[in-house]
Short mmCIF file of C-alpha atoms in Angstrom, two decimals:
data_model
loop_
_atom_site.label_atom_id
_atom_site.label_comp_id
_atom_site.label_asym_id
_atom_site.label_seq_id
_atom_site.Cartn_x
_atom_site.Cartn_y
_atom_site.Cartn_z
CA MET A 1 21.91 20.22 -27.87
CA LYS A 2 20.58 23.31 -26.14
CA PRO A 3 21.34 23.60 -22.38
CA GLN A 4 17.64 23.57 -21.52
CA ASP A 5 17.12 20.38 -23.57
CA LYS A 6 20.00 18.68 -21.80
CA GLU A 7 18.57 19.73 -18.44
CA ARG A 8 15.17 18.31 -19.45
CA LEU A 9 16.72 14.94 -20.32
CA MET A 10 18.56 14.78 -17.02
CA LEU A 11 15.38 15.50 -15.13
CA ASP A 12 13.75 12.46 -16.69
CA TYR A 13 16.12 9.89 -15.15
CA ARG A 14 14.39 8.24 -12.24
CA ILE A 15 14.54 4.94 -10.41
CA GLY A 16 11.62 2.83 -9.22
CA VAL A 17 12.15 0.13 -6.60
CA ASP A 18 9.75 -2.38 -5.07
CA VAL A 19 11.07 -4.05 -1.91
CA GLY A 20 9.15 -7.29 -1.48
CA GLY A 21 9.47 -10.08 1.02
CA THR A 22 11.45 -12.20 -1.46
CA ASN A 23 12.94 -9.90 -4.10
CA THR A 24 13.84 -6.27 -4.53
CA ASP A 25 12.88 -5.22 -8.07
CA ALA A 26 14.38 -2.08 -9.57
CA VAL A 27 14.11 -0.14 -12.84
CA LEU A 28 15.88 2.89 -14.28
CA MET A 29 13.62 4.95 -16.53
CA HIS A 30 14.07 7.88 -18.89
CA GLY A 31 10.80 9.37 -20.09
CA ARG A 32 8.62 6.39 -21.00
CA THR A 33 11.61 4.13 -21.67
CA VAL A 34 12.89 1.43 -19.33
CA ILE A 35 16.68 1.75 -19.54
CA CYS A 36 17.50 -1.14 -17.21
CA ALA A 37 15.60 -3.57 -14.98
CA LEU A 38 16.73 -6.20 -12.49
CA LYS A 39 15.90 -8.29 -9.42
CA ARG A 40 17.97 -8.73 -6.28
CA PRO A 41 17.22 -10.76 -3.14
CA THR A 42 15.66 -8.68 -0.37
CA THR A 43 18.02 -8.34 2.57
CA GLU A 44 17.28 -8.14 6.29
CA ASP A 45 18.51 -4.54 6.25
CA VAL A 46 16.40 -2.93 3.53
CA GLY A 47 19.10 -0.37 2.79
CA ASP A 48 21.65 -3.04 1.85
CA GLY A 49 19.34 -4.57 -0.76
CA LEU A 50 18.32 -1.15 -2.02
CA ALA A 51 21.94 -0.05 -2.40
CA SER A 52 22.84 -3.26 -4.22
CA ALA A 53 19.96 -2.93 -6.68
CA ILE A 54 20.52 0.76 -7.43
CA ALA A 55 24.29 0.33 -7.77
CA ALA A 56 23.71 -2.47 -10.30
CA LEU A 57 21.27 -0.30 -12.27
CA LEU A 58 23.72 2.60 -12.49
CA ASP A 59 26.62 0.31 -13.36
CA SER A 60 24.68 -1.45 -16.14
CA SER A 61 23.36 1.77 -17.66
CA GLY A 62 26.41 3.97 -17.26
CA ILE A 63 24.25 6.70 -15.73
CA ALA A 64 25.97 8.80 -13.06
CA PRO A 65 24.25 9.19 -9.67
CA SER A 66 24.08 12.95 -10.26
CA GLU A 67 21.83 12.38 -13.30
CA VAL A 68 19.07 10.72 -11.27
CA VAL A 69 16.57 13.27 -10.00
CA SER A 70 14.27 11.01 -7.97
CA VAL A 71 13.90 7.51 -6.57
CA MET A 72 10.47 6.06 -5.79
CA VAL A 73 10.28 3.10 -3.44
CA GLY A 74 7.39 0.78 -2.70
CA THR A 75 7.82 -1.60 0.21
CA THR A 76 5.88 -4.30 2.05
CA GLN A 77 8.18 -4.07 5.06
CA PHE A 78 5.70 -2.17 7.23
CA ILE A 79 2.64 -4.33 6.61
CA ASN A 80 4.70 -7.49 6.97
CA ALA A 81 5.93 -6.28 10.36
CA PHE A 82 2.35 -5.91 11.61
CA LEU A 83 1.20 -9.21 10.09
CA GLN A 84 4.09 -11.02 11.76
CA ARG A 85 3.74 -9.03 15.03
CA ARG A 86 7.41 -8.03 14.96
CA ASP A 87 9.28 -4.74 15.44
CA LEU A 88 6.11 -3.12 16.82
CA SER A 89 6.10 -0.29 19.37
CA GLU A 90 3.97 -0.30 22.50
CA VAL A 91 1.05 2.08 21.98
CA ALA A 92 -0.99 4.22 24.34
CA VAL A 93 -4.51 4.32 22.89
CA VAL A 94 -6.35 7.52 23.88
CA ARG A 95 -9.97 8.06 22.87
CA VAL A 96 -11.45 11.54 23.44
CA SER A 97 -15.19 10.92 23.28
CA LEU A 98 -16.82 10.69 26.73
CA PRO A 99 -19.60 10.72 27.68
CA ARG A 100 -20.36 9.20 24.25
CA SER A 101 -18.82 6.31 22.31
CA ASP A 102 -17.86 4.18 25.28
CA GLY A 103 -19.98 1.14 24.35
CA VAL A 104 -17.16 -0.49 22.37
CA PRO A 105 -13.82 0.18 24.12
CA PRO A 106 -10.59 0.51 22.10
CA LEU A 107 -8.86 -2.75 21.05
CA LEU A 108 -11.92 -4.84 21.97
CA ALA A 109 -12.03 -6.82 18.72
CA TRP A 110 -8.27 -7.11 18.23
CA PRO A 111 -6.66 -10.56 18.04
CA ASP A 112 -4.99 -11.47 21.33
CA ASP A 113 -1.50 -11.69 19.81
CA ALA A 114 -1.82 -8.23 18.25
CA ARG A 115 -3.02 -6.73 21.52
CA ARG A 116 -0.12 -8.33 23.37
CA ALA A 117 2.38 -7.06 20.79
CA ILE A 118 1.44 -3.40 21.35
CA GLY A 119 0.43 -3.63 25.02
CA ASN A 120 -3.06 -3.02 26.35
CA HIS A 121 -2.75 0.64 27.33
CA VAL A 122 -6.22 2.17 26.87
CA TYR A 123 -7.41 5.58 28.05
CA MET A 124 -10.79 7.34 27.70
CA ALA A 125 -11.25 11.11 28.10
CA LYS A 126 -14.01 13.71 27.84
CA GLY A 127 -14.67 15.76 24.71
CA GLY A 128 -15.69 15.32 21.09
CA ALA A 129 -17.89 16.66 18.30
CA LEU A 130 -21.05 15.75 16.41
CA PHE A 131 -21.25 15.08 12.67
CA THR A 132 -22.32 18.72 12.23
CA GLY A 133 -19.01 19.83 13.73
CA GLU A 134 -20.63 21.11 16.93
CA SER A 135 -18.83 20.25 20.18
CA TYR A 136 -20.77 18.22 22.73
CA GLY A 137 -18.14 18.43 25.47
CA GLU A 138 -15.08 20.46 26.30
CA LEU A 139 -11.68 18.86 26.75
CA ASP A 140 -10.80 18.14 30.37
CA VAL A 141 -7.24 19.46 30.59
CA ALA A 142 -6.54 17.95 34.00
CA GLU A 143 -7.78 14.56 32.83
CA LEU A 144 -5.53 14.61 29.74
CA GLN A 145 -2.57 15.72 31.83
CA LYS A 146 -3.11 12.76 34.16
CA ILE A 147 -3.23 10.39 31.18
CA ALA A 148 -0.01 11.89 29.77
CA VAL A 149 1.81 11.48 33.09
CA ASP A 150 0.82 7.79 33.20
CA ILE A 151 1.99 7.26 29.60
CA ARG A 152 5.34 8.79 30.41
CA ALA A 153 5.68 6.71 33.57
CA LYS A 154 5.18 3.57 31.49
CA LYS A 155 7.88 4.80 29.08
CA ILE A 156 5.57 4.49 26.09
CA LYS A 157 6.87 6.42 23.08
CA SER A 158 3.95 6.07 20.67
CA VAL A 159 0.39 7.37 21.17
CA ALA A 160 -2.74 6.88 19.04
CA LEU A 161 -5.30 9.64 19.62
CA THR A 162 -8.90 9.43 18.40
CA SER A 163 -12.03 11.57 18.76
CA ASN A 164 -15.56 11.47 17.34
CA PHE A 165 -15.92 12.79 13.79
CA ALA A 166 -12.29 13.91 13.77
CA PRO A 167 -12.14 14.26 9.95
CA ILE A 168 -14.71 17.08 10.38
CA ARG A 169 -13.24 18.55 13.57
CA PRO A 170 -9.52 17.66 13.55
CA ASP A 171 -8.85 20.52 15.97
CA VAL A 172 -10.26 18.43 18.85
CA GLU A 173 -7.52 15.85 18.38
CA GLN A 174 -4.91 18.51 17.75
CA LYS A 175 -5.70 20.35 20.99
CA ALA A 176 -5.72 17.11 22.98
CA ALA A 177 -2.40 16.12 21.39
CA ASP A 178 -0.82 19.46 22.35
CA ILE A 179 -1.81 18.92 25.97
CA ILE A 180 -0.52 15.34 26.08
CA ARG A 181 2.68 16.10 24.16
CA SER A 182 3.76 18.75 26.67
CA TYR A 183 4.08 16.02 29.33
CA LEU A 184 5.88 13.41 27.21
CA THR A 185 9.55 13.04 26.32
CA ASP A 186 10.84 14.74 23.18
CA ASP A 187 11.13 11.43 21.31
CA ALA A 188 7.47 10.47 21.86
CA GLU A 189 5.19 10.46 18.78
CA ILE A 190 1.43 10.96 18.48
CA THR A 191 -0.69 9.62 15.63
CA LEU A 192 -3.97 11.48 15.04
CA SER A 193 -6.78 9.35 13.65
CA SER A 194 -7.93 12.21 11.41
CA ASP A 195 -4.68 11.79 9.46
CA VAL A 196 -5.23 8.14 8.57
CA GLY A 197 -8.86 7.06 8.44
CA GLY A 198 -12.40 7.90 7.39
CA ILE A 199 -15.50 8.85 9.34
CA GLY A 200 -16.20 5.63 11.32
CA LEU A 201 -14.77 5.86 14.85
CA ILE A 202 -13.72 2.26 15.62
CA ASP A 203 -12.17 1.50 12.22
CA ARG A 204 -10.40 4.87 12.13
CA GLU A 205 -9.09 4.33 15.64
CA ASN A 206 -7.77 0.89 14.66
CA ALA A 207 -5.93 2.40 11.70
CA ALA A 208 -4.38 5.01 14.00
CA VAL A 209 -3.25 2.34 16.46
CA ILE A 210 -1.68 0.21 13.71
CA ASN A 211 0.10 3.30 12.42
CA ALA A 212 1.37 4.21 15.90
CA SER A 213 2.72 0.67 16.38
CA LEU A 214 4.74 0.97 13.15
CA ARG A 215 6.21 4.45 13.51
CA GLY A 216 9.44 3.43 15.22
CA PHE A 217 10.10 0.66 12.70
CA SER A 218 9.23 2.87 9.73
CA ARG A 219 11.74 5.45 10.88
CA GLN A 220 14.46 2.77 11.03
CA VAL A 221 13.62 1.47 7.54
CA ILE A 222 13.61 4.91 5.94
CA GLN A 223 16.84 5.90 7.67
CA SER A 224 18.36 2.71 6.25
CA MET A 225 17.20 3.77 2.78
CA GLU A 226 18.67 7.23 3.21
CA ARG A 227 22.01 5.75 4.32
CA ALA A 228 21.99 3.62 1.17
CA PHE A 229 21.52 6.78 -0.91
CA ALA A 230 24.40 8.49 0.82
CA SER A 231 26.69 5.50 0.24
CA LEU A 232 25.99 5.68 -3.49
CA GLY A 233 26.47 9.43 -3.77
CA LEU A 234 22.84 9.97 -4.81
CA CYS A 235 21.40 13.43 -4.33
CA ALA A 236 18.03 12.43 -5.76
CA SER A 237 14.80 13.03 -3.87
CA LEU A 238 13.38 9.91 -2.22
CA TYR A 239 9.65 9.22 -2.32
CA ILE A 240 7.60 6.32 -0.95
CA SER A 241 4.63 4.73 -2.74
CA GLN A 242 1.32 4.70 -0.90
CA ASN A 243 -1.79 2.56 -1.18
CA ASP A 244 -3.55 4.56 -3.90
CA GLY A 245 -0.62 4.39 -6.34
CA THR A 246 0.72 7.87 -5.67
CA LEU A 247 3.74 9.19 -3.77
CA ILE A 248 4.44 10.61 -0.34
CA THR A 249 7.62 12.08 1.10
CA THR A 250 9.86 10.13 3.46
CA ALA A 251 8.77 12.43 6.29
CA THR A 252 5.13 11.55 5.64
CA ALA A 253 5.91 7.83 5.33
CA SER A 254 7.80 7.90 8.63
CA ALA A 255 4.84 9.52 10.35
CA LEU A 256 2.11 7.60 8.50
CA PRO A 257 3.52 4.17 7.50
CA VAL A 258 0.04 2.67 7.40
CA LEU A 259 -0.56 4.57 4.15
CA THR A 260 1.99 2.29 2.42
CA CYS A 261 0.55 -1.08 3.46
CA SER A 262 -0.74 -2.08 0.00
CA ALA A 263 1.81 -0.28 -2.13
CA GLY A 264 3.08 -3.53 -3.69
CA PRO A 265 -0.15 -4.66 -5.41
CA THR A 266 -0.99 -1.06 -6.26
CA ASN A 267 2.35 -0.49 -7.98
CA SER A 268 1.87 -3.67 -10.01
CA ILE A 269 -1.54 -2.45 -11.19
CA ARG A 270 -0.19 0.99 -12.12
CA GLY A 271 2.81 -0.58 -13.82
CA ALA A 272 0.54 -2.86 -15.83
CA ALA A 273 -1.49 0.15 -17.00
CA PHE A 274 1.67 1.99 -18.05
CA LEU A 275 3.15 -0.98 -19.92
CA THR A 276 -0.04 -1.85 -21.85
CA GLY A 277 -1.76 1.52 -22.29
CA LEU A 278 -4.98 -0.03 -20.95
CA ASP A 279 -6.97 1.97 -18.42
CA THR A 280 -9.66 -0.64 -17.69
CA ALA A 281 -8.62 -4.23 -17.06
CA LEU A 282 -7.97 -6.86 -14.42
CA VAL A 283 -4.34 -7.24 -13.35
CA VAL A 284 -3.08 -10.63 -12.21
CA ASP A 285 0.21 -10.32 -10.34
CA VAL A 286 1.79 -13.72 -9.70
CA GLY A 287 4.57 -13.66 -7.12
CA GLY A 288 6.50 -16.32 -5.29
CA THR A 289 3.84 -17.13 -2.71
CA THR A 290 0.57 -15.46 -3.72
CA THR A 291 -1.33 -14.23 -6.74
CA ASP A 292 -2.94 -10.80 -6.34
CA ILE A 293 -5.82 -9.79 -8.60
CA GLY A 294 -6.77 -6.13 -8.79
CA ALA A 295 -9.00 -4.00 -10.99
CA LEU A 296 -7.72 -1.13 -13.08
CA ILE A 297 -10.29 1.66 -13.51
CA GLY A 298 -9.40 4.87 -15.32
CA GLY A 299 -5.70 4.06 -15.05
CA PHE A 300 -5.77 3.69 -11.24
CA PRO A 301 -6.50 0.76 -8.93
CA ARG A 302 -10.13 0.35 -7.89
CA GLU A 303 -10.41 1.12 -4.19
CA THR A 304 -12.32 -1.16 -1.87
CA SER A 305 -15.76 0.14 -0.90
CA HIS A 306 -15.93 -1.67 2.42
CA GLN A 307 -13.89 -2.06 5.57
CA ASN A 308 -10.65 -3.94 5.20
CA GLU A 309 -8.70 -6.10 7.59
CA ILE A 310 -5.00 -5.79 8.31
CA GLY A 311 -3.68 -8.70 10.31
CA GLY A 312 -7.13 -9.44 11.74
CA VAL A 313 -7.86 -5.79 12.61
CA ARG A 314 -10.68 -3.98 10.81
CA THR A 315 -9.80 -0.53 9.44
CA ASN A 316 -11.27 2.03 7.05
CA PHE A 317 -8.27 3.74 5.49
CA ARG A 318 -7.95 3.75 1.74
CA MET A 319 -6.87 0.42 0.22
CA PRO A 320 -6.96 -1.04 -3.29
CA ASP A 321 -9.56 -3.71 -3.95
CA VAL A 322 -7.26 -6.73 -4.24
CA LEU A 323 -8.03 -10.44 -3.96
CA SER A 324 -5.11 -12.68 -2.99
CA ILE A 325 -4.96 -16.44 -3.45
CA PRO A 326 -2.14 -18.72 -2.18
CA ILE A 327 -0.61 -19.64 -5.53
CA GLY A 328 2.82 -18.51 -6.71
CA GLY A 329 6.01 -19.65 -8.36
CA GLY A 330 7.25 -21.19 -5.12
CA SER A 331 4.01 -23.01 -4.23
CA LEU A 332 4.49 -26.60 -3.13
CA VAL A 333 2.97 -29.29 -5.34
CA GLU A 334 1.73 -32.49 -3.74
CA ARG A 335 -0.02 -35.62 -4.95
CA THR A 336 -3.19 -36.28 -2.96
CA ALA A 337 -5.96 -38.87 -2.89
CA ASP A 338 -8.05 -36.44 -4.93
CA GLY A 339 -5.31 -35.81 -7.48
CA VAL A 340 -3.03 -32.84 -6.88
CA ARG A 341 -2.69 -29.83 -4.58
CA VAL A 342 -0.80 -26.62 -5.44
CA GLY A 343 -0.18 -24.34 -2.42
CA PRO A 344 -0.94 -22.83 0.00
CA CYS A 345 2.56 -23.52 1.37
CA SER A 346 5.50 -22.07 -0.56
CA VAL A 347 9.29 -22.18 -0.49
CA GLY A 348 9.17 -18.38 -0.92
CA TYR A 349 12.59 -16.74 -1.15
CA ARG A 350 14.26 -20.18 -0.96
CA ILE A 351 13.09 -21.11 -4.44
CA ARG A 352 16.62 -20.94 -5.90
CA GLU A 353 17.82 -23.43 -3.29
CA GLU A 354 14.83 -25.79 -3.04
CA SER A 355 13.09 -25.91 -6.44
CA LEU A 356 13.97 -28.89 -8.67
CA VAL A 357 15.07 -26.83 -11.65
CA PHE A 358 17.59 -25.02 -9.45
CA GLY A 359 19.09 -28.20 -8.01
CA GLY A 360 16.84 -28.62 -4.97
CA SER A 361 14.57 -31.48 -3.97
CA THR A 362 11.18 -29.73 -3.61
CA LEU A 363 8.56 -29.86 -6.36
CA THR A 364 7.18 -26.35 -6.95
CA ALA A 365 4.79 -24.68 -9.37
CA THR A 366 7.79 -23.24 -11.22
CA ASP A 367 9.02 -26.79 -11.93
CA LEU A 368 5.63 -27.61 -13.44
CA ALA A 369 5.70 -24.53 -15.67
CA VAL A 370 9.19 -25.37 -16.92
CA ARG A 371 8.09 -28.92 -17.76
CA ARG A 372 4.74 -27.91 -19.28
CA TYR A 373 5.80 -24.90 -21.36
CA GLY A 374 9.48 -25.68 -22.03
CA LEU A 375 10.69 -22.55 -20.24
CA ASP A 376 14.37 -21.69 -20.08
CA ILE A 377 14.51 -21.43 -16.29
CA GLY A 378 17.17 -23.27 -14.30
CA ASP A 379 17.95 -26.74 -15.66
CA PRO A 380 14.89 -28.11 -17.53
CA GLN A 381 16.46 -31.59 -17.58
CA ARG A 382 15.89 -31.86 -13.85
CA VAL A 383 12.11 -31.97 -14.39
CA ALA A 384 12.08 -34.08 -17.56
CA HIS A 385 11.02 -37.11 -15.50
CA LEU A 386 7.70 -35.57 -14.42
CA ASP A 387 4.85 -37.39 -16.18
CA GLU A 388 2.78 -35.25 -18.52
CA PRO A 389 -0.71 -36.19 -17.18
CA PHE A 390 0.28 -35.18 -13.63
CA VAL A 391 1.82 -31.91 -14.82
CA GLN A 392 -1.24 -31.13 -16.94
CA GLN A 393 -3.58 -31.85 -14.02
CA ALA A 394 -1.63 -29.56 -11.69
CA MET A 395 -1.40 -26.70 -14.19
CA ASP A 396 -5.13 -26.99 -14.90
CA ARG A 397 -5.71 -26.63 -11.17
CA VAL A 398 -3.65 -23.43 -11.09
CA ARG A 399 -5.52 -22.05 -14.08
CA ARG A 400 -8.95 -22.85 -12.61
CA ASP A 401 -8.13 -21.25 -9.27
CA VAL A 402 -6.97 -18.06 -11.00
CA GLU A 403 -10.03 -18.01 -13.28
CA GLN A 404 -12.33 -18.30 -10.24
CA ALA A 405 -10.51 -15.38 -8.61
CA ILE A 406 -10.86 -13.33 -11.81
CA ASP A 407 -14.60 -14.03 -11.83
CA ARG A 408 -14.91 -12.82 -8.23
CA MET A 409 -13.23 -9.52 -9.12
CA ARG A 410 -15.57 -8.70 -11.99
CA THR A 411 -18.47 -6.39 -11.17
CA ASN A 412 -20.63 -7.69 -14.05
CA GLY A 413 -20.68 -10.46 -16.62
CA ALA A 414 -18.67 -8.59 -19.25
CA ALA A 415 -15.28 -10.03 -20.12
CA LEU A 416 -12.32 -7.73 -19.44
CA PRO A 417 -8.70 -7.72 -20.63
CA VAL A 418 -6.43 -9.52 -18.18
CA ILE A 419 -2.85 -8.29 -17.78
CA LEU A 420 -0.35 -10.83 -16.45
CA VAL A 421 2.58 -9.44 -14.47
CA GLY A 422 5.01 -10.66 -11.84
CA GLY A 423 7.81 -13.20 -12.02
CA GLY A 424 5.39 -16.09 -11.52
CA SER A 425 3.10 -15.15 -14.42
CA VAL A 426 4.80 -17.90 -16.46
CA LEU A 427 2.47 -20.30 -14.60
CA LEU A 428 -0.54 -19.13 -16.59
CA PRO A 429 -1.55 -19.82 -20.21
CA ASP A 430 -2.28 -17.26 -22.92
CA SER A 431 -6.06 -17.66 -22.60
CA LEU A 432 -8.20 -17.53 -19.48
CA GLU A 433 -11.94 -17.90 -19.01
CA GLY A 434 -13.55 -14.53 -18.30
CA ALA A 435 -10.80 -12.60 -20.11
CA SER A 436 -11.53 -10.84 -23.39
CA LYS A 437 -7.79 -11.17 -24.02
CA VAL A 438 -4.64 -11.98 -22.04
CA VAL A 439 -1.82 -9.44 -22.26
CA ARG A 440 1.81 -10.11 -21.31
CA PRO A 441 3.59 -6.75 -21.48
CA PRO A 442 7.36 -6.34 -21.75
CA HIS A 443 9.10 -6.04 -18.38
CA ALA A 444 6.10 -7.77 -16.76
CA GLY A 445 8.37 -9.26 -14.09
CA VAL A 446 9.19 -5.81 -12.70
CA ALA A 447 5.82 -4.11 -13.25
CA ASN A 448 5.73 -3.26 -9.54
CA ALA A 449 8.98 -1.26 -9.76
CA ILE A 450 7.74 0.46 -12.93
CA GLY A 451 4.54 1.38 -11.13
CA ALA A 452 6.62 3.02 -8.42
CA ALA A 453 8.75 4.89 -10.98
CA ILE A 454 5.78 6.42 -12.82
CA ALA A 455 3.76 7.25 -9.71
CA GLN A 456 2.22 10.68 -9.34
CA VAL A 457 1.30 12.80 -6.31
CA SER A 458 -2.20 12.94 -4.88
CA GLY A 459 -4.32 14.83 -2.41
CA ARG A 460 -7.74 13.95 -1.09
CA THR A 461 -10.57 14.88 1.22
CA ASP A 462 -13.25 12.78 2.92
CA ARG A 463 -15.67 14.97 4.89
CA LEU A 464 -19.31 15.55 5.69
CA TYR A 465 -20.89 18.70 4.21
CA ASP A 466 -24.28 20.23 4.98
CA PHE A 467 -25.75 20.70 1.50
CA ASN A 468 -28.77 22.55 2.94
CA LYS A 469 -26.54 25.28 4.36
CA LEU A 470 -23.78 25.43 1.77
CA GLY A 471 -25.54 24.31 -1.37
CA ARG A 472 -24.35 21.35 -3.43
CA GLU A 473 -22.11 23.22 -5.87
CA ALA A 474 -20.37 25.22 -3.14
CA ALA A 475 -19.79 22.08 -1.06
CA LEU A 476 -18.32 20.17 -4.01
CA ALA A 477 -16.12 23.14 -4.88
CA GLN A 478 -14.78 23.19 -1.33
CA ALA A 479 -14.02 19.45 -1.47
CA LYS A 480 -12.23 19.77 -4.82
CA LEU A 481 -10.18 22.74 -3.65
CA HIS A 482 -9.14 20.91 -0.49
CA ALA A 483 -7.99 17.85 -2.50
CA ILE A 484 -6.07 20.01 -4.99
CA THR A 485 -4.41 21.97 -2.19
CA GLU A 486 -3.35 18.70 -0.53
CA ALA A 487 -1.82 17.45 -3.81
CA VAL A 488 0.14 20.65 -4.37
CA GLY A 489 1.31 20.61 -0.77
CA ALA A 490 2.57 17.05 -1.29
CA GLY A 491 4.77 18.14 -4.21
CA ALA A 492 2.54 18.06 -7.29
CA ASP A 493 3.01 20.58 -10.09
CA PRO A 494 -0.09 22.85 -9.80
CA LYS A 495 -0.36 23.00 -13.60
CA THR A 496 -0.87 19.23 -13.84
CA VAL A 497 -3.27 18.62 -10.94
CA GLU A 498 -6.76 17.42 -11.78
CA ILE A 499 -9.68 15.83 -9.95
CA VAL A 500 -9.81 12.12 -10.80
CA ASP A 501 -12.43 10.94 -8.31
CA LEU A 502 -15.47 12.67 -6.81
CA VAL A 503 -18.06 10.69 -4.84
CA GLU A 504 -21.19 11.94 -3.02
CA LEU A 505 -22.67 9.71 -0.30
CA PRO A 506 -25.88 11.15 1.22
CA MET A 507 -26.27 10.32 4.90
CA THR A 508 -29.91 9.21 4.53
CA HIS A 509 -30.15 8.07 8.15
CA MET A 510 -29.70 11.68 9.28
CA SER A 511 -32.51 14.22 9.26
CA THR A 512 -30.28 17.04 8.00
CA GLY A 513 -28.75 17.55 4.56
CA ALA A 514 -25.44 15.93 5.49
CA VAL A 515 -23.56 14.42 2.54
CA ARG A 516 -20.21 12.67 2.70
CA VAL A 517 -17.98 13.89 -0.14
CA ARG A 518 -14.79 12.14 -1.17
CA ALA A 519 -12.53 13.87 -3.66
CA ARG A 520 -9.13 12.89 -5.00
CA ALA A 521 -6.73 15.06 -7.03
CA VAL A 522 -3.64 13.77 -8.85
CA GLY A 523 -0.72 15.59 -10.46
CA THR A 524 2.77 15.01 -11.79
CA LEU A 525 5.68 15.45 -9.39
CA LEU A 526 7.03 18.99 -9.60
CA GLY A 527 10.11 19.13 -11.82
CA MET A 528 9.32 15.91 -13.68
CA SER A 529 8.38 15.67 -17.33
CA THR A 530 4.65 15.18 -17.87
CA ASP A 531 5.23 12.59 -20.59
CA ILE A 532 5.61 9.84 -17.98
CA ASP A 533 1.92 9.67 -17.14
CA GLY A 534 0.61 6.17 -17.65
#
C-alpha cells in the first residue's frame, strides 16, 4: 500500500457519539462503513460515559487511539439543563434600544420558575439601529458604564446583550459589549444576540438569555469531554453537533450552547438519511420516553418556519421541525375504564430494572412489543401471561398515535417513506397509514450517533438587503458569499462547500425594497474524505 493511501485510510476513522438522557450511543466509522456500534448508560459526569463508550469501541475494533482523526458528539445535556432549571447561571439582561422598543420589557413572558432560576436582572440603555442599518441613537457610554458597575457588584458572570436589528448592525452590540466588558471581571462572559437569533427583537433576546444562562454549564460539560479524551490518549479533534445537523468547534459550543439544543433529533434524521440513501422522507425516532418525528428534505432536516419554544420561552434561532409525542420503550401501560393507556409517564433510564422482561414489576411498552412480536429482548417468558387481546389493543393505540403524528408532519396528502430509528422502534409494525413504505435500516438503534459521525460543517447568513439599492443578483451574491465564508471559517474544505438553502422573504410591510435573505452553505470537514456525505 502506498504511504498516501495508508494516510487516507487513517483519516477516515472517526467516532460519532450521541449523549442522551438515558443512553450514550457511539459508533466507529471508516468511510461509509460502521465498524462498531454500542450503547452505554449515560452518567452524571458526561465525560465518564463518553470515555467508557469510546474505550469500548476502540477495544472491540482493535483501532488505536492515534488512528482516529475526529470525534463528533451530539448531546442533550444543555437543553435538559434549561428544561429542568438546573445548573443555570444568573444572567444580566441588557437591551440597547431606548428610546424605542421599551413596550415589552425583557423577560416579561418568561415562566416564573425560569425567571427565578436566572435572576431578574434587567437593564435598558440608549442606542440602536433601524432595519436599514441607520443609527437612531448613539450609545451612552456613561449609562453603560453604570450598568456594568452594578452587574459586577452583584457578582453576575454572564451577560446577554441585545439591540434592535443587531443581525444587520452587529457593531452596535459589539461596541456596547466592549464598554461593559472593561468593567467586569476577567471570567465574565457576554452573549451577543446577533450571534444566536434572527431579526425579531424579543425572540432573539430570549435566545441570547437562554444561551447566557447555559454558558457556565456548557464549559463544564465540554471540559469533562476533553478530560475523557486525554484519559484515552486520543489526539483527535472534537466537534459538537448543532441544531441544523452540522458541526461546530468546542470553543463555539462553549460560547453558544443554545445552538446544540436539538442536536439529538437532528442527528437521528441525518443518520436515517445516511443509512437508507433517502433524501426525502419522514423519520420516526422512538426513544425510551418520547417519539420524535422529523422531516427529511434534500438530505437535511426541515427547519421550522415559525417561532419555537424552549422550556416555555419563545425564541427564533434555527431549530429542526420536530413533533414529539410521549410514547417510548419505557412508557407505562395501564388498564383504564376506556381500555388502555400507553404513556405519557415512562420508567426512562430505569427500564432495565423496572420492565417486566428485565425482571422488574412495571408493565412497559417494551414488554408489550416482546409479547406481541416475539422479540428476543430480556426474558420473554416473563410476559407470556399477558393476554393477547389486551396486548393487541395497547399496540394498536401506539400505532394510531404515531400515525396521527405522521399525518401532522406531512405538508400535503402525498404518502412519504417513513424511516424507523431508535431503540424503541421495535414498538411499531412494518406498515403505517400515511407511509408509502416503512424502512428499518441497519444500525437503526444508533442512527443518532451515525448522524453525528457523518455531520458536515455549515455557515449561514440571515440579513435584510435593500434590493432597490443593491439589485437582486448582487444582494443574493453577497448573502451566498457570507454563508460560504462562514462555513470555511468553521472548518469546511473550501473545495466542497456549496449553497444548500437560499430563501428570499420580501418585507412587504415596509415601503422600501427591503428583502430578508437566508442562505446556508455546507461542506465536508477539512481533512476528511468526501465519500462520507450522506
